[in-house]
Short mmCIF file of C-alpha atoms in Angstrom, two decimals:
data_model
loop_
_atom_site.label_atom_id
_atom_site.label_comp_id
_atom_site.label_asym_id
_atom_site.label_seq_id
_atom_site.Cartn_x
_atom_site.Cartn_y
_atom_site.Cartn_z
CA UNK A 1 33.25 4.73 19.44
CA UNK A 2 31.04 6.64 17.06
CA UNK A 3 27.28 6.15 17.53
CA UNK A 4 25.57 4.59 14.52
CA UNK A 5 23.35 7.03 12.63
CA UNK A 6 19.67 6.33 13.11
CA UNK A 7 17.80 5.45 9.96
CA UNK A 8 14.56 3.87 8.86
CA UNK A 9 14.63 1.83 5.67
CA UNK A 10 11.31 1.20 3.97
CA UNK A 11 11.41 -1.21 1.04
CA UNK A 12 8.45 -1.03 -1.32
CA UNK A 13 8.63 -4.30 -3.20
CA UNK A 14 7.31 -4.55 -6.75
CA UNK A 15 4.87 -7.25 -5.66
CA UNK A 16 3.19 -4.85 -3.24
CA UNK A 17 4.83 -6.04 -0.03
CA UNK A 18 6.50 -3.55 2.28
CA UNK A 19 9.51 -4.29 4.46
CA UNK A 20 10.59 -1.87 7.19
CA UNK A 21 13.83 -1.88 9.10
CA UNK A 22 15.23 0.44 11.75
CA UNK A 23 18.94 0.84 12.41
CA UNK A 24 20.74 2.58 15.25
CA UNK A 25 17.81 2.63 17.67
CA UNK A 26 17.84 1.49 21.27
CA UNK A 27 15.27 -0.97 22.55
CA UNK A 28 11.69 -0.22 21.61
CA UNK A 29 12.49 3.31 20.47
CA UNK A 30 12.40 1.97 16.94
CA UNK A 31 8.77 0.86 17.15
CA UNK A 32 7.62 4.35 18.12
CA UNK A 33 9.59 5.98 15.33
CA UNK A 34 8.30 3.59 12.68
CA UNK A 35 4.67 3.58 13.76
CA UNK A 36 3.68 6.87 12.04
CA UNK A 37 5.14 5.55 8.79
CA UNK A 38 3.34 2.23 9.10
CA UNK A 39 0.12 4.11 9.66
CA UNK A 40 0.38 6.52 6.76
CA UNK A 41 1.55 3.81 4.35
CA UNK A 42 -1.51 1.84 5.39
CA UNK A 43 0.08 -1.37 6.61
CA UNK A 44 -2.30 -3.66 8.43
CA UNK A 45 -0.96 -4.91 11.75
CA UNK A 46 -1.76 -8.47 10.76
CA UNK A 47 -0.50 -8.41 7.18
CA UNK A 48 3.12 -7.39 7.17
CA UNK A 49 6.03 -9.10 5.55
CA UNK A 50 8.66 -10.11 8.01
CA UNK A 51 12.30 -10.17 7.04
CA UNK A 52 14.20 -13.06 8.53
CA UNK A 53 17.82 -12.91 9.58
CA UNK A 54 18.81 -14.78 6.43
CA UNK A 55 17.15 -12.11 4.30
CA UNK A 56 14.15 -14.20 3.26
CA UNK A 57 10.61 -12.97 3.74
CA UNK A 58 7.91 -14.56 5.86
CA UNK A 59 4.48 -15.33 4.45
CA UNK A 60 3.13 -12.51 6.57
CA UNK A 61 3.68 -9.16 5.01
CA UNK A 62 6.15 -6.66 6.52
CA UNK A 63 8.80 -6.43 9.09
CA UNK A 64 10.16 -4.41 11.88
CA UNK A 65 13.79 -5.25 12.39
CA UNK A 66 15.91 -3.23 14.77
CA UNK A 67 19.61 -2.92 15.10
CA UNK A 68 20.76 -1.08 18.18
CA UNK B 1 -17.35 -12.79 -14.18
CA UNK B 2 -16.82 -10.94 -10.93
CA UNK B 3 -13.17 -11.19 -9.97
CA UNK B 4 -13.04 -8.43 -7.41
CA UNK B 5 -9.65 -8.02 -5.73
CA UNK B 6 -8.24 -5.62 -3.16
CA UNK B 7 -4.82 -4.53 -1.97
CA UNK B 8 -3.93 -5.17 1.68
CA UNK B 9 -2.55 -1.65 2.19
CA UNK B 10 -5.07 1.01 3.17
CA UNK B 11 -5.19 4.60 2.01
CA UNK B 12 -4.68 7.01 4.91
CA UNK B 13 -3.54 10.10 3.01
CA UNK B 14 -5.82 11.05 0.16
CA UNK B 15 -3.51 13.76 -1.16
CA UNK B 16 -0.69 11.26 -1.62
CA UNK B 17 -3.12 8.82 -3.22
CA UNK B 18 -4.31 11.50 -5.65
CA UNK B 19 -0.70 12.27 -6.55
CA UNK B 20 0.03 8.58 -7.08
CA UNK B 21 -2.96 8.36 -9.45
CA UNK B 22 -1.77 11.41 -11.35
CA UNK B 23 1.72 9.97 -11.77
CA UNK B 24 0.24 6.73 -13.16
CA UNK B 25 -2.00 8.62 -15.59
CA UNK B 26 -5.30 7.58 -13.98
CA UNK B 27 -8.03 9.92 -12.79
CA UNK B 28 -9.04 10.20 -9.12
CA UNK B 29 -12.77 10.87 -8.72
CA UNK B 30 -13.26 12.36 -5.29
CA UNK B 31 -16.59 11.55 -3.60
CA UNK B 32 -17.80 9.37 -6.47
CA UNK B 33 -19.81 6.80 -4.51
CA UNK B 34 -20.11 4.04 -7.09
CA UNK B 35 -17.58 2.32 -9.33
CA UNK B 36 -18.17 0.28 -12.46
CA UNK B 37 -17.57 -3.49 -12.31
CA UNK B 38 -19.24 -6.68 -13.58
CA UNK B 39 -22.25 -5.73 -11.52
CA UNK B 40 -23.15 -9.01 -9.90
CA UNK B 41 -21.23 -11.16 -7.43
CA UNK B 42 -20.90 -14.61 -8.98
CA UNK B 43 -18.83 -16.16 -6.16
CA UNK B 44 -16.21 -17.07 -8.72
CA UNK B 45 -13.05 -15.59 -7.21
CA UNK B 46 -11.59 -16.66 -3.89
CA UNK B 47 -7.83 -16.07 -4.04
CA UNK B 48 -6.01 -14.45 -1.12
CA UNK B 49 -6.52 -10.98 -2.59
CA UNK B 50 -10.26 -11.47 -3.12
CA UNK B 51 -11.87 -8.33 -1.71
CA UNK B 52 -14.27 -10.24 0.53
CA UNK B 53 -11.32 -11.99 2.20
CA UNK B 54 -10.01 -8.58 3.20
CA UNK B 55 -13.22 -7.63 4.95
CA UNK B 56 -15.19 -6.12 2.08
CA UNK B 57 -18.83 -7.19 1.97
CA UNK B 58 -19.62 -8.57 -1.52
CA UNK B 59 -23.07 -7.06 -1.18
CA UNK B 60 -21.38 -3.66 -1.23
CA UNK B 61 -19.29 -4.26 -4.37
CA UNK B 62 -19.77 -1.26 -6.61
CA UNK B 63 -20.24 1.15 -3.72
CA UNK B 64 -17.32 3.31 -2.60
CA UNK B 65 -16.18 6.53 -0.96
CA UNK B 66 -14.06 7.59 -3.92
CA UNK B 67 -13.33 6.11 -7.32
CA UNK B 68 -10.58 6.07 -9.92
CA UNK B 69 -11.07 6.07 -13.68
CA UNK B 70 -8.53 4.19 -15.74
CA UNK B 71 -8.42 5.36 -19.36
CA UNK B 72 -9.45 2.62 -21.77
CA UNK B 73 -11.46 0.55 -19.28
CA UNK B 74 -15.19 0.71 -18.71
CA UNK B 75 -14.61 -0.67 -15.23
CA UNK B 76 -13.30 1.53 -12.41
CA UNK B 77 -11.42 1.29 -9.14
CA UNK B 78 -13.29 1.92 -5.90
CA UNK B 79 -11.97 2.98 -2.52
CA UNK B 80 -14.06 0.92 -0.12
CA UNK B 81 -13.96 0.73 3.66
CA UNK B 82 -13.69 -2.79 5.06
CA UNK B 83 -15.10 -4.22 8.28
CA UNK B 84 -12.17 -2.75 10.24
CA UNK B 85 -12.67 0.73 8.82
CA UNK B 86 -9.65 0.56 6.54
CA UNK B 87 -9.96 2.24 3.13
CA UNK B 88 -8.92 -0.33 0.52
CA UNK B 89 -8.38 -0.16 -3.23
CA UNK B 90 -10.84 -2.53 -4.92
CA UNK B 91 -11.49 -3.44 -8.53
CA UNK B 92 -12.81 -6.18 -10.78
CA UNK B 93 -9.87 -7.34 -12.87
CA UNK B 94 -11.78 -9.65 -15.24
CA UNK B 95 -12.66 -8.66 -18.82
CA UNK B 96 -12.62 -4.86 -19.06
CA UNK B 97 -10.80 -4.84 -15.72
CA UNK B 98 -7.73 -6.40 -17.29
CA UNK B 99 -6.72 -2.91 -18.46
CA UNK B 100 -6.90 -1.70 -14.85
CA UNK B 101 -4.75 -4.59 -13.71
CA UNK B 102 -2.15 -3.83 -16.36
CA UNK B 103 -2.06 -0.21 -15.27
CA UNK B 104 -2.03 -0.52 -11.48
CA UNK B 105 -0.79 -4.09 -11.06
CA UNK B 106 -2.33 -7.14 -9.43
CA UNK B 107 -4.26 -6.03 -6.33
CA UNK B 108 -3.13 -2.49 -7.24
CA UNK B 109 0.48 -3.23 -6.20
CA UNK B 110 2.02 -0.64 -8.55
CA UNK B 111 -0.41 2.06 -7.43
CA UNK B 112 0.09 1.29 -3.74
CA UNK B 113 3.87 1.16 -4.12
CA UNK B 114 3.76 4.68 -5.49
CA UNK B 115 1.24 5.79 -2.88
CA UNK B 116 3.37 4.37 -0.07
CA UNK B 117 6.46 6.18 -1.27
CA UNK B 118 4.68 9.51 -1.57
CA UNK B 119 2.90 9.15 1.77
CA UNK B 120 6.07 8.17 3.61
CA UNK B 121 8.04 11.02 2.03
CA UNK B 122 5.35 13.47 3.08
CA UNK B 123 5.28 12.08 6.63
CA UNK B 124 9.06 12.38 6.85
CA UNK B 125 9.00 15.96 5.58
CA UNK B 126 6.32 16.89 8.12
CA UNK B 127 8.58 15.53 10.84
CA UNK B 128 11.63 17.45 9.63
CA UNK B 129 13.33 14.32 8.34
CA UNK B 130 15.25 13.70 5.13
CA UNK B 131 14.44 10.99 2.58
CA UNK B 132 16.34 9.38 -0.22
CA UNK B 133 14.89 7.04 -2.84
CA UNK B 134 17.13 4.16 -3.86
CA UNK B 135 16.09 2.00 -6.82
CA UNK B 136 17.02 -1.62 -6.23
CA UNK B 137 16.27 -4.93 -7.89
CA UNK B 138 12.57 -5.66 -7.38
CA UNK B 139 11.99 -2.78 -5.01
CA UNK B 140 12.33 0.90 -4.26
CA UNK B 141 13.98 1.68 -0.94
CA UNK B 142 13.17 4.83 0.98
CA UNK B 143 15.88 5.81 3.44
CA UNK B 144 14.71 8.13 6.19
CA UNK B 145 17.29 9.98 8.30
CA UNK B 146 17.65 13.14 10.32
CA UNK B 147 18.45 14.54 13.74
CA UNK B 148 14.82 14.29 14.80
CA UNK B 149 14.73 10.55 14.32
#
């Protein structure tokens, strides 16, 4: 079975929110790979928008969603 | 009126921020330590994006590390450090500041969207990764891939 290609998707919403998603990573590998991007983009740890499974966004701003 | 707002994103790459300003047609003023605003804090703005709610001391309004001049407005944007050391984009959007808001968006959302894209693309390039911009409804998606990911 072919391994899924690793990718990071960063959505810059028109309202200023940022949503991040990692695909193809294993376990917490995703967090480490996304951290440099979070830092340079300037996302505050406590102000991210979280993307729920149904595609809606939390009140907080930003997400880290991983698919292994 | 002193409606001073700030974006929640911080600026961590000045070169990308300068480029974002250039692309929006506004002028980055490196090391300019004051920015024009109403001039006096009237305690008349307390929405979620009010600068003081993001850790900016109202007593410091008008002081900054760098500034941005928006053509047509006598007010300016300031890059101010908050109580957590994060460099935030701050401006007074009332009166003359309305022109700034039109140009960079509420709480500088248009400016920071552009900055974020440029900064992330640069970070990816530095790491030997590939990026692709995808325009979608209500957003711009940056797809980062590569063997080093």
